[in-house]
mmCIF file of C-alpha atoms in Angstrom:
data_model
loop_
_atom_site.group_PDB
_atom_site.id
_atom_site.type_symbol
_atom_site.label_atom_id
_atom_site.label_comp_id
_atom_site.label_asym_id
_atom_site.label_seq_id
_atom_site.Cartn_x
_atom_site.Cartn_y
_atom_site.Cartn_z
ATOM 1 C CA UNK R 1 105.805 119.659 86.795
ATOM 2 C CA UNK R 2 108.137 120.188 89.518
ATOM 3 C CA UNK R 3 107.350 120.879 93.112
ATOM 4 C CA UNK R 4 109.800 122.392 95.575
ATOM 5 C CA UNK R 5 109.829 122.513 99.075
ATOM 6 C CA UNK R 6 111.716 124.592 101.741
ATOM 7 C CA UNK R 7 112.888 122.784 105.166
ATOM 8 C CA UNK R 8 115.385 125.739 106.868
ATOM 9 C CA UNK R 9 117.978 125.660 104.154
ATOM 10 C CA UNK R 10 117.180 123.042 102.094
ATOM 11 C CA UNK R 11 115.430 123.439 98.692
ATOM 12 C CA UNK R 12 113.729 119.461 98.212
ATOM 13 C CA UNK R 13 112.366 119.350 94.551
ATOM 14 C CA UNK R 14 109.977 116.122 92.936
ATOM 15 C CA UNK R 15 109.762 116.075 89.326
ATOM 16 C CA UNK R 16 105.970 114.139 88.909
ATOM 17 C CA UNK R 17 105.991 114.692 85.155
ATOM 18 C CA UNK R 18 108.218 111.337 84.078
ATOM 19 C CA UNK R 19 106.686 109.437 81.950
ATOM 20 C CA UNK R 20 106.423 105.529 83.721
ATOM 21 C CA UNK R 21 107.214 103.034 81.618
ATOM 22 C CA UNK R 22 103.536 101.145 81.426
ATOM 23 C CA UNK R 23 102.265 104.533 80.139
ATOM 24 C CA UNK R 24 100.759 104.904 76.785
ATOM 25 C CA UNK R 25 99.123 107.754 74.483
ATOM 26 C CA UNK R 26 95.782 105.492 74.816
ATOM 27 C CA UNK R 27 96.152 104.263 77.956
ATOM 28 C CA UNK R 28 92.797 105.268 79.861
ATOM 29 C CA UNK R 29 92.085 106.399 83.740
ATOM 30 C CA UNK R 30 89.509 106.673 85.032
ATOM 31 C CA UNK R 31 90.159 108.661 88.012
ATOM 32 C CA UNK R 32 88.802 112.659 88.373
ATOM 33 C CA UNK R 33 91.078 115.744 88.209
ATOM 34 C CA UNK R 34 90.082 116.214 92.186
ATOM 35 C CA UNK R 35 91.468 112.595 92.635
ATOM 36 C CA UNK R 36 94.415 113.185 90.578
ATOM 37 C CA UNK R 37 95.004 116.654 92.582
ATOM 38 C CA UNK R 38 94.676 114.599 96.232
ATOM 39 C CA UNK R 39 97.026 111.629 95.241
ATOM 40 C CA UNK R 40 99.934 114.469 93.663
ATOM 41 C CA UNK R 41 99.738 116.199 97.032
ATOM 42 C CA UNK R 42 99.630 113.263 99.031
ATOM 43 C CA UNK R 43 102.725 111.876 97.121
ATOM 44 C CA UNK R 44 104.658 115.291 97.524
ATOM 45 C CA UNK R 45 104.485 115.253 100.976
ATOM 46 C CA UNK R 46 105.611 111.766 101.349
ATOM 47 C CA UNK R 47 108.532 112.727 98.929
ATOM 48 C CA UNK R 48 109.118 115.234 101.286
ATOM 49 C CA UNK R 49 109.326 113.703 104.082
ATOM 50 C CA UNK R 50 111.421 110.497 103.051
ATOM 51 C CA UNK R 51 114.008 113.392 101.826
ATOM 52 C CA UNK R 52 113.899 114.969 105.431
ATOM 53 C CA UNK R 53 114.731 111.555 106.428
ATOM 54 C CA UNK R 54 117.799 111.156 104.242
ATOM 55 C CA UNK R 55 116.447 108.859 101.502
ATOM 56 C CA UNK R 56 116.645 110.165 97.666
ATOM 57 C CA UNK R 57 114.045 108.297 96.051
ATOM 58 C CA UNK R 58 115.493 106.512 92.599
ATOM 59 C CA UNK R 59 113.914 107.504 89.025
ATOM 60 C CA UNK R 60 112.182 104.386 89.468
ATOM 61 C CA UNK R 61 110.281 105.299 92.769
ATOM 62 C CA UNK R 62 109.452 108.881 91.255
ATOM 63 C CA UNK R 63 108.067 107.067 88.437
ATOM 64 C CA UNK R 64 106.050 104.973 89.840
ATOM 65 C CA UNK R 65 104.763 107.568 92.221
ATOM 66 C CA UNK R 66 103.792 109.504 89.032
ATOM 67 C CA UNK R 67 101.995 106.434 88.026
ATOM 68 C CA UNK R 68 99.858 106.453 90.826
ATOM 69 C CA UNK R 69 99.301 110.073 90.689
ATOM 70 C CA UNK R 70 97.774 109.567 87.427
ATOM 71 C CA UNK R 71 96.047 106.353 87.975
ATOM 72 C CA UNK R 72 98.134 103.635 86.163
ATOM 73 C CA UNK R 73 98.689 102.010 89.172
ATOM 74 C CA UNK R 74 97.036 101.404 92.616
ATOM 75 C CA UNK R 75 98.977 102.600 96.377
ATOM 76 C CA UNK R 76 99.440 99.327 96.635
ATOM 77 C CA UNK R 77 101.310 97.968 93.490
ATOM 78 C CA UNK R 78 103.061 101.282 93.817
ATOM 79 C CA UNK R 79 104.250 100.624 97.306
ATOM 80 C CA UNK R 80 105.143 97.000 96.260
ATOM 81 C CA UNK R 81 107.320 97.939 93.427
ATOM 82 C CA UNK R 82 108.644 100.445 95.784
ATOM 83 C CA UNK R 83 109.596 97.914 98.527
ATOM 84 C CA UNK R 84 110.630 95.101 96.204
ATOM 85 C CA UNK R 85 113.017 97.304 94.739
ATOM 86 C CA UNK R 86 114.527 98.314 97.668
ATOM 87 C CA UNK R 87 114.513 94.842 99.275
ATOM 88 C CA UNK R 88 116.418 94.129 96.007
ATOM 89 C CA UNK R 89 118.810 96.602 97.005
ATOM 90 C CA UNK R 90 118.256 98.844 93.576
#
């Protein structure tokens, strides 16, 4: 799924439908389709933002967004791997 976003002449696009690499085929979540909807638009338009900022997030921050999107991980771990990696410097 891809989302795109307009800021004056700027096209800002977030592809949520990566697979992250914890996923499985029988992996189970237990969160609703309402939950699922709030967390993908919360996550676009922090994307969004952070790209009106000047930051590009990595495969591996997309990723892991999508991974909270779809309830593999918490805000929190996601955040964390988030901000280890860039600590990191990857």
């Amino acid at each position: 799924m891809r989302a795109e976003w307009y800021t004056g002449k700027v096209a800002l696009e977030v592809d949520l439908a990566q697979q992250h690499p914890c996923e499985a085929d029988d992996m189970q979540t237990f969160i609703s389709d309402q939950e699922k909807r709030a967390r993908k638009h919360f996550v676009e338009e922090a994307l969004a933002n952070s790209r009106i900022e000047g930051h590009v997030p990595s495969k591996a921050d997309v990723a892991d967004w999508n991974a909270y999107v779809n309830g593999v991980q918490t805000l929190d771990e996601t955040e964390g791997r988030i901000v280890q990696r860039a600590l990191q410097g990857d």
